[in-house]
Short mmCIF file of C-alpha atoms in Angstrom, two decimals:
data_model
loop_
_atom_site.label_atom_id
_atom_site.label_comp_id
_atom_site.label_asym_id
_atom_site.label_seq_id
_atom_site.Cartn_x
_atom_site.Cartn_y
_atom_site.Cartn_z
CA UNK A 1 9.51 -10.07 -31.60
CA UNK A 2 12.11 -7.51 -32.62
CA UNK A 3 9.36 -4.91 -33.11
CA UNK A 4 8.01 -5.70 -29.63
CA UNK A 5 11.48 -5.20 -28.15
CA UNK A 6 11.84 -1.82 -29.86
CA UNK A 7 8.48 -0.75 -28.48
CA UNK A 8 9.34 -1.89 -24.96
CA UNK A 9 10.49 0.74 -22.49
CA UNK A 10 9.58 2.01 -19.05
CA UNK A 11 7.29 4.48 -20.80
CA UNK A 12 5.26 1.85 -22.66
CA UNK A 13 5.17 -0.10 -19.38
CA UNK A 14 3.65 2.97 -17.72
CA UNK A 15 1.04 3.39 -20.47
CA UNK A 16 0.12 -0.31 -20.28
CA UNK A 17 -0.18 -0.11 -16.49
CA UNK A 18 -2.51 2.90 -16.80
CA UNK A 19 -4.77 0.97 -19.18
CA UNK A 20 -4.89 -2.03 -16.83
CA UNK A 21 -5.53 0.14 -13.75
CA UNK A 22 -8.35 1.94 -15.58
CA UNK A 23 -10.32 -1.34 -15.74
CA UNK A 24 -9.13 -2.93 -12.48
CA UNK A 25 -11.34 -1.25 -9.85
CA UNK A 26 -14.34 -3.53 -10.22
CA UNK A 27 -14.68 -4.01 -6.45
CA UNK A 28 -15.84 -0.38 -6.23
CA UNK A 29 -18.85 -1.18 -8.45
CA UNK A 30 -20.52 -3.54 -5.95
CA UNK A 31 -23.51 -1.24 -5.43
CA UNK A 32 -24.52 -1.64 -9.10
CA UNK A 33 -25.22 -5.38 -8.91
CA UNK A 34 -25.73 -5.90 -5.15
CA UNK A 35 -29.54 -5.58 -5.43
CA UNK A 36 -29.65 -8.20 -8.20
CA UNK A 37 -27.47 -10.52 -6.13
CA UNK A 38 -29.70 -10.00 -3.09
CA UNK A 39 -33.01 -10.64 -4.88
CA UNK A 40 -31.84 -13.56 -7.03
CA UNK A 41 -30.35 -15.42 -4.06
CA UNK A 42 -33.10 -14.50 -1.57
CA UNK A 43 -30.66 -12.80 0.82
CA UNK A 44 -31.60 -10.52 3.68
CA UNK A 45 -29.52 -7.36 4.29
CA UNK A 46 -27.32 -9.07 6.87
CA UNK A 47 -26.33 -11.83 4.42
CA UNK A 48 -25.61 -9.29 1.68
CA UNK A 49 -23.43 -7.34 4.13
CA UNK A 50 -21.51 -10.56 4.82
CA UNK A 51 -20.81 -10.96 1.10
CA UNK A 52 -19.73 -7.31 1.01
CA UNK A 53 -17.27 -7.92 3.87
CA UNK A 54 -15.58 -10.68 1.84
CA UNK A 55 -15.36 -8.21 -1.05
CA UNK A 56 -13.60 -5.67 1.16
CA UNK A 57 -11.21 -8.29 2.53
CA UNK A 58 -10.39 -9.55 -0.95
CA UNK A 59 -9.78 -6.05 -2.32
CA UNK A 60 -7.41 -5.11 0.49
CA UNK A 61 -5.67 -8.32 1.60
CA UNK A 62 -2.97 -8.38 -1.07
CA UNK A 63 -0.22 -10.21 0.79
CA UNK A 64 -0.25 -13.13 -1.67
CA UNK A 65 0.17 -10.77 -4.63
CA UNK A 66 3.18 -9.19 -2.94
CA UNK A 67 4.78 -12.57 -2.20
CA UNK A 68 4.18 -13.71 -5.79
CA UNK A 69 5.66 -10.50 -7.19
CA UNK A 70 8.83 -10.86 -5.11
CA UNK A 71 9.14 -14.49 -6.22
CA UNK A 72 8.65 -14.10 -9.97
CA UNK A 73 9.41 -10.49 -10.87
CA UNK A 74 12.69 -9.90 -9.03
CA UNK A 75 14.45 -13.25 -9.40
CA UNK A 76 16.46 -13.09 -12.62
CA UNK A 77 17.28 -16.81 -12.53
CA UNK A 78 13.70 -17.83 -13.19
CA UNK A 79 11.37 -17.27 -16.08
CA UNK A 80 8.85 -14.76 -14.95
CA UNK A 81 8.05 -11.12 -14.48
CA UNK A 82 5.15 -8.88 -13.50
CA UNK A 83 3.06 -10.59 -16.19
CA UNK A 84 2.76 -13.66 -13.96
CA UNK A 85 1.12 -11.52 -11.26
CA UNK A 86 -1.23 -10.01 -13.83
CA UNK A 87 -2.12 -13.47 -15.15
CA UNK A 88 -2.93 -14.68 -11.62
CA UNK A 89 -5.19 -11.66 -11.17
CA UNK A 90 -6.90 -12.23 -14.52
CA UNK A 91 -7.72 -15.85 -13.63
CA UNK A 92 -9.25 -14.84 -10.28
CA UNK A 93 -11.21 -11.97 -11.85
CA UNK A 94 -12.75 -14.19 -14.51
CA UNK A 95 -13.58 -17.10 -12.18
CA UNK A 96 -15.06 -14.85 -9.48
CA UNK A 97 -17.31 -12.69 -11.61
CA UNK A 98 -18.28 -15.48 -14.02
CA UNK A 99 -19.52 -17.58 -11.10
CA UNK A 100 -21.45 -14.61 -9.68
CA UNK A 101 -23.00 -13.98 -13.12
CA UNK A 102 -23.96 -17.65 -13.39
CA UNK A 103 -25.56 -17.54 -9.93
CA UNK A 104 -27.52 -14.35 -10.57
CA UNK A 105 -28.83 -15.50 -13.98
CA UNK A 106 -29.77 -18.97 -12.70
CA UNK A 107 -27.25 -20.73 -14.93
CA UNK A 108 -26.28 -22.76 -11.86
CA UNK A 109 -28.46 -23.84 -8.96
CA UNK A 110 -28.61 -21.38 -6.09
CA UNK A 111 -25.18 -21.80 -4.44
CA UNK A 112 -24.59 -21.75 -0.69
CA UNK A 113 -23.67 -18.41 0.87
CA UNK A 114 -20.14 -19.66 1.59
CA UNK A 115 -19.54 -20.32 -2.12
CA UNK A 116 -20.78 -16.84 -3.09
CA UNK A 117 -18.52 -15.30 -0.43
CA UNK A 118 -15.56 -17.29 -1.78
CA UNK A 119 -16.06 -16.18 -5.38
CA UNK A 120 -16.78 -12.60 -4.30
CA UNK A 121 -13.46 -12.71 -2.46
CA UNK A 122 -11.69 -14.07 -5.58
CA UNK A 123 -13.22 -11.43 -7.84
CA UNK A 124 -12.14 -8.59 -5.54
CA UNK A 125 -8.79 -10.21 -4.73
CA UNK A 126 -7.82 -9.93 -8.40
CA UNK A 127 -7.61 -6.16 -7.91
CA UNK A 128 -4.68 -6.53 -5.51
CA UNK A 129 -2.71 -8.51 -8.12
CA UNK A 130 -3.23 -5.89 -10.84
CA UNK A 131 -2.44 -3.12 -8.38
CA UNK A 132 0.71 -4.73 -6.97
CA UNK A 133 2.15 -5.53 -10.40
CA UNK A 134 1.58 -2.01 -11.72
CA UNK A 135 2.51 0.01 -8.62
CA UNK A 136 5.68 -1.88 -7.67
CA UNK A 137 6.90 -2.05 -11.29
CA UNK A 138 6.33 1.70 -11.58
CA UNK A 139 8.39 2.37 -8.43
CA UNK A 140 11.22 0.21 -9.79
CA UNK A 141 11.21 2.09 -13.10
CA UNK A 142 10.92 5.57 -11.56
CA UNK A 143 12.43 5.20 -8.10
CA UNK A 144 13.38 8.89 -7.93
CA UNK A 145 9.74 9.94 -8.40
CA UNK A 146 8.07 7.13 -6.44
CA UNK A 147 5.36 9.41 -5.08
CA UNK A 148 4.36 10.64 -8.52
CA UNK A 149 4.22 7.21 -10.18
CA UNK A 150 2.34 5.65 -7.24
CA UNK A 151 -0.09 8.59 -7.33
CA UNK A 152 -0.70 8.05 -11.04
CA UNK A 153 -1.27 4.29 -10.67
CA UNK A 154 -3.42 4.56 -7.55
CA UNK A 155 -5.26 7.50 -9.08
CA UNK A 156 -6.32 5.55 -12.15
CA UNK A 157 -7.41 2.66 -9.93
CA UNK A 158 -9.64 5.15 -8.11
CA UNK A 159 -10.96 6.53 -11.41
CA UNK A 160 -11.67 3.03 -12.72
CA UNK A 161 -14.88 2.85 -10.69
CA UNK A 162 -16.20 5.94 -12.48
CA UNK A 163 -15.05 4.51 -15.83
CA UNK A 164 -16.80 1.18 -15.16
CA UNK A 165 -19.97 3.07 -14.18
CA UNK A 166 -19.82 4.76 -17.60
CA UNK A 167 -19.61 1.29 -19.18
CA UNK A 168 -22.70 0.25 -17.21
CA UNK A 169 -24.67 3.40 -18.07
CA UNK A 170 -23.82 3.05 -21.76
CA UNK A 171 -24.22 -0.68 -22.40
CA UNK A 172 -25.79 -2.39 -19.38
CA UNK A 173 -28.17 0.10 -17.75
CA UNK A 174 -30.97 -1.74 -16.01
CA UNK A 175 -29.20 -5.08 -16.58
CA UNK A 176 -26.87 -5.68 -13.61
CA UNK A 177 -26.44 -9.37 -14.52
CA UNK A 178 -25.00 -8.33 -17.89
CA UNK A 179 -22.69 -5.96 -16.03
CA UNK A 180 -21.40 -8.90 -13.96
CA UNK A 181 -20.51 -10.76 -17.16
CA UNK A 182 -18.76 -7.63 -18.43
CA UNK A 183 -16.73 -7.49 -15.20
CA UNK A 184 -15.65 -11.08 -15.83
CA UNK A 185 -14.47 -10.28 -19.36
CA UNK A 186 -13.30 -6.65 -19.57
CA UNK A 187 -10.62 -6.39 -16.82
CA UNK A 188 -9.42 -9.90 -17.68
CA UNK A 189 -9.05 -9.09 -21.38
CA UNK A 190 -7.34 -5.74 -20.79
CA UNK A 191 -4.84 -7.31 -18.38
CA UNK A 192 -3.99 -10.24 -20.68
CA UNK A 193 -3.63 -7.91 -23.68
CA UNK A 194 -1.22 -5.44 -22.07
CA UNK A 195 0.59 -7.47 -19.39
CA UNK A 196 3.57 -8.37 -21.69
CA UNK A 197 4.49 -4.66 -21.79
CA UNK A 198 4.63 -4.24 -17.99
CA UNK A 199 8.27 -4.95 -17.13
CA UNK A 200 11.05 -3.73 -14.87
CA UNK A 201 13.69 -1.83 -16.85
CA UNK A 202 17.13 -1.60 -15.30
CA UNK A 203 17.96 1.78 -16.77
CA UNK A 204 19.54 4.89 -15.35
CA UNK A 205 17.15 7.69 -14.62
CA UNK A 206 16.87 10.38 -17.27
CA UNK A 207 16.60 14.14 -16.91
CA UNK A 208 13.31 13.89 -18.81
CA UNK A 209 11.59 11.54 -16.34
CA UNK A 210 9.87 14.37 -14.49
CA UNK A 211 8.78 16.10 -17.73
CA UNK A 212 6.94 13.08 -19.12
CA UNK A 213 5.61 11.93 -15.75
CA UNK A 214 4.10 15.41 -15.54
CA UNK A 215 2.50 14.75 -18.94
CA UNK A 216 0.92 11.54 -17.60
CA UNK A 217 -0.21 13.53 -14.55
CA UNK A 218 -1.85 16.20 -16.70
CA UNK A 219 -3.60 13.46 -18.66
CA UNK A 220 -4.92 11.94 -15.42
CA UNK A 221 -6.33 15.30 -14.36
CA UNK A 222 -7.98 15.69 -17.78
CA UNK A 223 -9.71 12.30 -17.47
CA UNK A 224 -10.84 13.13 -13.92
CA UNK A 225 -12.28 16.48 -15.03
CA UNK A 226 -14.09 14.86 -17.96
CA UNK A 227 -15.60 12.16 -15.73
CA UNK A 228 -16.66 14.73 -13.13
CA UNK A 229 -18.53 16.75 -15.75
CA UNK A 230 -20.24 13.61 -17.13
CA UNK A 231 -21.24 12.45 -13.63
CA UNK A 232 -22.76 15.82 -12.77
CA UNK A 233 -24.61 16.04 -16.10
CA UNK A 234 -25.98 12.49 -15.72
CA UNK A 235 -27.33 13.34 -12.27
CA UNK A 236 -29.08 16.45 -13.63
CA UNK A 237 -30.20 15.42 -17.12
CA UNK A 238 -31.41 12.19 -18.68
CA UNK A 239 -28.94 11.06 -21.36
CA UNK A 240 -30.23 9.54 -24.60
CA UNK A 241 -28.56 6.36 -25.85
CA UNK A 242 -26.62 8.21 -28.56
CA UNK A 243 -25.37 10.79 -26.05
CA UNK A 244 -24.17 8.01 -23.73
CA UNK A 245 -22.38 6.23 -26.57
CA UNK A 246 -20.78 9.45 -27.84
CA UNK A 247 -19.42 10.46 -24.43
CA UNK A 248 -18.15 6.93 -23.81
CA UNK A 249 -16.39 6.70 -27.19
CA UNK A 250 -14.72 10.06 -26.55
CA UNK A 251 -13.51 8.76 -23.18
CA UNK A 252 -12.10 5.54 -24.64
CA UNK A 253 -10.35 7.30 -27.55
CA UNK A 254 -8.59 9.73 -25.20
CA UNK A 255 -7.84 6.97 -22.69
CA UNK A 256 -6.09 4.85 -25.34
CA UNK A 257 -4.33 7.44 -27.50
CA UNK A 258 -3.00 9.89 -24.91
CA UNK A 259 -0.85 7.50 -22.83
CA UNK A 260 0.46 5.91 -26.03
CA UNK A 261 1.35 9.32 -27.46
CA UNK A 262 3.16 10.40 -24.29
CA UNK A 263 5.08 7.10 -24.12
CA UNK A 264 6.09 7.35 -27.80
CA UNK A 265 7.36 10.92 -27.43
CA UNK A 266 9.30 10.09 -24.26
CA UNK A 267 10.90 7.01 -25.81
CA UNK A 268 11.84 8.87 -29.00
CA UNK A 269 13.35 11.77 -27.04
CA UNK A 270 15.40 9.45 -24.84
CA UNK A 271 16.64 7.50 -27.88
CA UNK A 272 17.83 10.72 -29.51
CA UNK A 273 19.51 11.84 -26.29
CA UNK A 274 21.26 8.49 -25.97
CA UNK A 275 22.56 8.72 -29.54
CA UNK A 276 23.90 12.24 -28.92
CA UNK A 277 25.62 11.05 -25.74
CA UNK A 278 27.23 8.00 -27.35
CA UNK A 279 28.64 9.79 -30.44
CA UNK A 280 31.38 11.80 -28.64
CA UNK A 281 32.05 8.82 -26.41
CA UNK A 282 32.84 6.63 -29.44
CA UNK A 283 35.06 9.29 -30.98
CA UNK A 284 37.14 9.94 -27.85
CA UNK A 285 36.32 7.40 -25.15
CA UNK A 286 39.22 7.86 -22.74
CA UNK A 287 38.65 11.46 -21.62
CA UNK A 288 34.95 10.72 -21.26
CA UNK A 289 35.59 7.75 -19.03
CA UNK A 290 38.18 9.58 -17.01
CA UNK A 291 35.76 12.38 -16.20
CA UNK A 292 32.84 10.13 -15.27
CA UNK A 293 31.49 10.48 -11.73
CA UNK A 294 31.38 7.79 -9.13
CA UNK A 295 28.01 6.19 -8.71
CA UNK A 296 26.22 6.44 -5.42
CA UNK A 297 27.26 2.90 -4.54
CA UNK A 298 30.96 3.76 -5.02
CA UNK A 299 30.93 6.78 -2.74
CA UNK A 300 32.40 6.37 0.72
CA UNK A 301 29.72 5.53 3.23
CA UNK A 302 29.63 7.87 6.17
CA UNK A 303 29.18 6.51 9.65
CA UNK A 304 25.49 6.46 10.51
CA UNK A 305 23.57 5.38 13.62
CA UNK A 306 22.48 1.74 13.69
CA UNK A 307 18.82 2.63 13.07
CA UNK A 308 19.76 4.37 9.79
CA UNK A 309 22.07 1.57 8.69
CA UNK A 310 19.27 -0.99 9.21
CA UNK A 311 17.07 0.99 6.84
CA UNK A 312 19.70 0.86 4.09
CA UNK A 313 18.92 -2.82 3.54
CA UNK A 314 15.73 -4.13 1.93
CA UNK A 315 13.61 -5.66 4.67
CA UNK A 316 11.36 -8.68 4.24
CA UNK A 317 7.92 -8.79 5.87
CA UNK A 318 8.87 -10.46 9.21
CA UNK A 319 11.75 -8.04 9.71
CA UNK A 320 9.60 -5.04 8.81
CA UNK A 321 6.89 -6.19 11.24
CA UNK A 322 9.53 -6.24 13.97
CA UNK A 323 10.09 -2.50 13.58
CA UNK A 324 8.29 0.36 15.31
CA UNK A 325 7.91 2.20 12.00
CA UNK A 326 5.74 -0.60 10.57
CA UNK A 327 3.24 -0.45 13.42
CA UNK A 328 3.15 3.35 13.47
CA UNK A 329 2.25 3.24 9.77
CA UNK A 330 -0.30 0.45 10.34
CA UNK A 331 -2.07 2.31 13.17
CA UNK A 332 -2.12 5.55 11.18
CA UNK A 333 -3.78 3.68 8.29
CA UNK A 334 -6.45 2.17 10.56
CA UNK A 335 -7.30 5.72 11.61
CA UNK A 336 -7.17 7.23 8.10
CA UNK A 337 -8.24 4.49 5.69
CA UNK A 338 -10.69 2.93 8.15
CA UNK A 339 -12.60 6.10 8.99
CA UNK A 340 -12.54 7.24 5.34
CA UNK A 341 -13.95 3.94 4.04
CA UNK A 342 -16.61 3.96 6.78
CA UNK A 343 -17.68 7.42 5.58
CA UNK A 344 -18.31 6.40 1.97
CA UNK A 345 -19.98 3.14 3.07
CA UNK A 346 -22.56 5.18 4.98
CA UNK A 347 -22.85 8.21 2.70
CA UNK A 348 -26.37 7.32 1.49
CA UNK A 349 -27.76 6.89 5.00
CA UNK A 350 -26.12 10.11 6.18
CA UNK A 351 -27.65 12.02 3.29
CA UNK A 352 -31.10 10.57 3.93
CA UNK A 353 -31.00 11.40 7.64
CA UNK A 354 -29.99 15.02 6.88
CA UNK A 355 -32.74 15.47 4.28
CA UNK A 356 -30.67 15.60 1.09
CA UNK A 357 -32.45 14.71 -2.15
CA UNK A 358 -31.80 11.46 -4.02
CA UNK A 359 -30.04 13.38 -6.80
CA UNK A 360 -27.73 15.05 -4.28
CA UNK A 361 -26.95 11.76 -2.55
CA UNK A 362 -26.16 10.06 -5.87
CA UNK A 363 -23.87 12.97 -6.71
CA UNK A 364 -22.00 12.59 -3.41
CA UNK A 365 -21.47 8.88 -4.00
CA UNK A 366 -20.51 9.27 -7.67
CA UNK A 367 -18.13 12.17 -7.09
CA UNK A 368 -16.38 10.33 -4.25
CA UNK A 369 -14.29 8.54 -6.91
CA UNK A 370 -13.11 11.94 -8.19
CA UNK A 371 -12.12 13.22 -4.73
CA UNK A 372 -10.49 9.85 -4.05
CA UNK A 373 -8.50 10.23 -7.28
CA UNK A 374 -7.42 13.78 -6.45
CA UNK A 375 -6.13 12.59 -3.09
CA UNK A 376 -4.27 9.60 -4.54
CA UNK A 377 -2.73 11.57 -7.38
CA UNK A 378 -2.20 14.87 -5.56
CA UNK A 379 -0.54 13.45 -2.45
CA UNK A 380 1.95 11.49 -4.55
CA UNK A 381 2.81 14.46 -6.73
CA UNK A 382 2.98 17.01 -3.90
CA UNK A 383 5.03 14.71 -1.64
CA UNK A 384 7.59 14.30 -4.43
CA UNK A 385 7.73 18.07 -4.92
CA UNK A 386 8.18 18.77 -1.20
CA UNK A 387 10.81 16.04 -0.86
CA UNK A 388 12.86 17.24 -3.83
CA UNK A 389 12.58 20.99 -3.23
CA UNK A 390 12.21 21.32 0.55
CA UNK A 391 13.56 18.01 1.82
CA UNK A 392 10.33 17.33 3.73
CA UNK A 393 9.83 13.68 4.68
CA UNK A 394 6.61 12.15 3.32
CA UNK A 395 5.17 11.19 6.76
CA UNK A 396 4.76 14.94 7.41
CA UNK A 397 2.28 15.20 4.52
CA UNK A 398 0.53 12.08 5.82
CA UNK A 399 0.12 13.77 9.20
CA UNK A 400 -1.20 16.92 7.51
CA UNK A 401 -3.84 15.00 5.53
CA UNK A 402 -5.00 13.12 8.64
CA UNK A 403 -5.46 16.44 10.45
CA UNK A 404 -7.61 17.71 7.54
CA UNK A 405 -9.57 14.44 7.58
CA UNK A 406 -10.35 15.04 11.26
CA UNK A 407 -11.71 18.47 10.28
CA UNK A 408 -13.79 16.82 7.52
CA UNK A 409 -15.38 14.43 10.02
CA UNK A 410 -16.24 17.38 12.28
CA UNK A 411 -17.87 19.16 9.32
CA UNK A 412 -20.04 16.09 8.59
CA UNK A 413 -21.00 15.75 12.28
CA UNK A 414 -22.06 19.40 12.48
CA UNK A 415 -25.11 18.95 10.23
CA UNK A 416 -25.12 22.53 8.91
CA UNK A 417 -26.66 23.19 5.51
CA UNK A 418 -24.38 21.84 2.77
CA UNK A 419 -22.12 20.02 5.23
CA UNK A 420 -21.90 16.88 3.08
CA UNK A 421 -20.66 18.89 0.11
CA UNK A 422 -17.69 20.18 2.11
CA UNK A 423 -17.16 17.13 4.32
CA UNK A 424 -17.21 14.55 1.50
CA UNK A 425 -14.60 16.53 -0.45
CA UNK A 426 -12.25 16.88 2.55
CA UNK A 427 -12.59 13.25 3.70
CA UNK A 428 -12.53 11.87 0.13
CA UNK A 429 -9.31 13.67 -0.84
CA UNK A 430 -7.56 12.84 2.45
CA UNK A 431 -8.69 9.20 2.30
CA UNK A 432 -7.30 8.86 -1.22
CA UNK A 433 -4.01 10.46 -0.22
CA UNK A 434 -3.27 7.62 2.23
CA UNK A 435 -3.34 5.15 -0.68
CA UNK A 436 -0.44 6.85 -2.46
CA UNK A 437 1.57 8.01 0.56
CA UNK A 438 1.58 4.65 2.38
CA UNK A 439 3.10 2.52 -0.45
CA UNK A 440 5.70 5.20 -1.24
CA UNK A 441 6.74 5.56 2.40
CA UNK A 442 6.90 1.76 2.63
CA UNK A 443 9.31 1.57 -0.34
CA UNK A 444 11.58 4.22 1.17
CA UNK A 445 11.69 2.96 4.77
CA UNK A 446 11.69 -0.79 4.13
CA UNK A 447 13.15 -0.97 0.60
CA UNK A 448 11.69 -1.77 -2.83
CA UNK A 449 12.47 -5.50 -3.03
CA UNK A 450 9.64 -6.65 -0.73
CA UNK A 451 7.55 -3.50 -1.09
CA UNK A 452 4.56 -5.37 -2.58
CA UNK A 453 4.28 -7.75 0.36
CA UNK A 454 4.79 -5.09 3.03
CA UNK A 455 2.45 -2.39 1.74
CA UNK A 456 -0.29 -4.96 1.04
CA UNK A 457 0.02 -6.17 4.63
CA UNK A 458 -0.33 -2.62 5.93
CA UNK A 459 -3.36 -2.17 3.63
CA UNK A 460 -5.25 -4.74 5.72
CA UNK A 461 -5.69 -1.80 8.11
CA UNK A 462 -8.38 -0.50 5.74
CA UNK A 463 -10.99 -3.30 6.16
CA UNK A 464 -10.10 -3.64 9.86
CA UNK A 465 -10.72 0.05 10.46
CA UNK A 466 -13.81 0.04 8.24
CA UNK A 467 -15.35 -2.82 10.24
CA UNK A 468 -14.64 -1.12 13.57
CA UNK A 469 -16.04 2.25 12.53
CA UNK A 470 -18.90 1.06 10.28
CA UNK A 471 -20.26 -1.69 12.50
CA UNK A 472 -19.07 -0.99 16.03
CA UNK A 473 -19.35 2.80 15.93
CA UNK A 474 -21.68 4.13 13.19
CA UNK A 475 -24.02 1.10 13.06
CA UNK A 476 -24.29 0.73 16.82
CA UNK A 477 -24.96 4.42 17.50
CA UNK A 478 -27.39 4.73 14.57
CA UNK A 479 -29.45 1.78 15.83
CA UNK A 480 -29.64 3.38 19.29
CA UNK A 481 -30.79 6.70 17.80
CA UNK A 482 -33.25 5.16 15.31
CA UNK A 483 -36.97 5.42 15.85
CA UNK A 484 -39.40 2.52 16.05
CA UNK A 485 -39.52 2.48 12.25
CA UNK A 486 -35.80 1.56 12.18
CA UNK A 487 -34.93 4.90 10.60
CA UNK A 488 -33.39 8.06 11.95
CA UNK A 489 -33.71 11.67 10.84
CA UNK A 490 -31.70 14.62 12.03
CA UNK A 491 -28.17 15.64 12.97
CA UNK A 492 -28.12 13.44 16.08
CA UNK A 493 -28.13 10.23 13.98
CA UNK A 494 -24.45 10.51 13.05
CA UNK A 495 -23.07 13.39 15.12
CA UNK A 496 -21.48 11.29 17.86
CA UNK A 497 -20.13 8.73 15.37
CA UNK A 498 -18.31 11.34 13.34
CA UNK A 499 -17.01 13.15 16.40
CA UNK A 500 -15.51 9.82 17.48
CA UNK A 501 -14.00 9.32 14.02
CA UNK A 502 -12.66 12.89 14.09
CA UNK A 503 -10.89 12.04 17.35
CA UNK A 504 -9.54 8.84 15.79
CA UNK A 505 -8.26 10.72 12.72
CA UNK A 506 -6.57 13.25 15.02
CA UNK A 507 -4.96 10.35 16.88
CA UNK A 508 -3.74 9.12 13.49
CA UNK A 509 -2.29 12.59 12.89
CA UNK A 510 -0.29 12.28 16.13
CA UNK A 511 0.92 8.80 15.15
CA UNK A 512 1.99 10.01 11.68
CA UNK A 513 3.73 12.97 13.28
CA UNK A 514 5.63 10.53 15.49
CA UNK A 515 6.65 8.57 12.37
CA UNK A 516 7.85 11.83 10.80
CA UNK A 517 10.09 12.65 13.77
CA UNK A 518 11.45 9.10 13.78
CA UNK A 519 12.29 9.14 10.06
CA UNK A 520 13.18 12.76 9.24
CA UNK A 521 16.91 12.17 9.82
CA UNK A 522 16.73 9.05 7.65
CA UNK A 523 15.08 11.05 4.86
CA UNK A 524 17.65 13.86 5.06
CA UNK A 525 20.67 11.55 5.41
CA UNK A 526 19.74 8.65 3.13
CA UNK A 527 16.73 9.22 0.88
CA UNK A 528 17.72 12.68 -0.35
CA UNK A 529 21.32 11.53 -0.83
CA UNK A 530 20.09 8.65 -3.02
CA UNK A 531 18.03 11.03 -5.13
CA UNK A 532 20.89 13.48 -5.64
CA UNK A 533 23.50 10.84 -6.52
CA UNK A 534 21.47 8.33 -8.53
CA UNK A 535 23.04 7.99 -12.00
CA UNK A 536 21.49 9.84 -14.92
CA UNK A 537 21.34 9.07 -18.58
#
């Protein structure tokens, strides 16, 4: 136990969270086993789409995980912590995927559609518990660099789909039912193994926080680059079994050792710095104490407008929902997350209608996880940089990414040669950026205490927007344009749909710009002041 305590720090918590996030994105792997689920249960496409909708709802409706986190992780009077949230996620993950595996393999009699939808929901819902525990704990431990830590956590969740695909290609290729069993066991085991290390550490920020967070960031970029190369090579060449195993082992070795090495170096450096700081204090304590600065909480509070004073307090969900800022953020996410998710959901059909080859289409779909990662990671990192160096409020970057997303939709609608190469990169990066900017903005405007509940509520905008744009816009227009053979070829199949989504993304840009103007004084008067006066080690 003593050894465990010595190993525990916010750095080991970060490493453990990265490992859990790297296995947590199982909901993104639905396409691997959907055909097996469809054939084994005798579903038509409409029924399979219904199951998929429950997957999307489960993966995005994380309100319960936020409520549980606030109840067990922040109340010091009770026995609990983020591990409780991880354990709840692990239970749901195992039950959901184990039942689906049993149904697909015939271990149980063919279950009703409602039961399959329920367990699909549970399996995907587990992702929100892992995500909430890791993201919110990271923001508590590195509140000064919330954008960077959220970008790292959300980035690895995005990369996890590519990592799980590597697991499938190496060990389960051609056996989707075996992959379902693996999804029941792997994320559950990883979470249970590392969840004791994920804790909130009430420590002052250190001057070295940025240095070692940058190291974790560089590691994330390295993993993304490695996966991108492997994905491209797999779509061009046929890997032998030994080549698949070798590339997978290399990935796992780097994935395990690098975060541990960074955490160990950071913890050792901070321990040495703490010892050097305490030595003169023990020799001559009085002058040291006399010269110490007031903390931010002891400084006189200047008179601020009522709107700014309200934001100084942590808001709960009902109070946040009563604010204009909440609904501006929610509407912006419907426009950004909804149209982005609708794009990837229809990428295969778009490619087929424009005459792209199967290899090219598979590359678009596979590389989406990389562009998604770059958006999640990059937006968090860049927003921190702009906030610290220029004082720019994060909603401004959100508005900028939504404007670029609108341009990406226009590129896809144009149908020119190579449009999907450019359009998928622009939309993928900008879609991913919303997933790191939104939680960070939520923590700053509404406070950290109920951050998990509030940002998971706003995240419901993603499946809502996806349903509107996938079914009511893309699906409806495609069916009208389709020929008698129920297929459509040519630019006209999706042009109008993506022009509509470009207009929606531009509307989201205007909404985010409105949020920026509403909050820029708050960021300059409150957020930046917190960052400059928060106590250091």
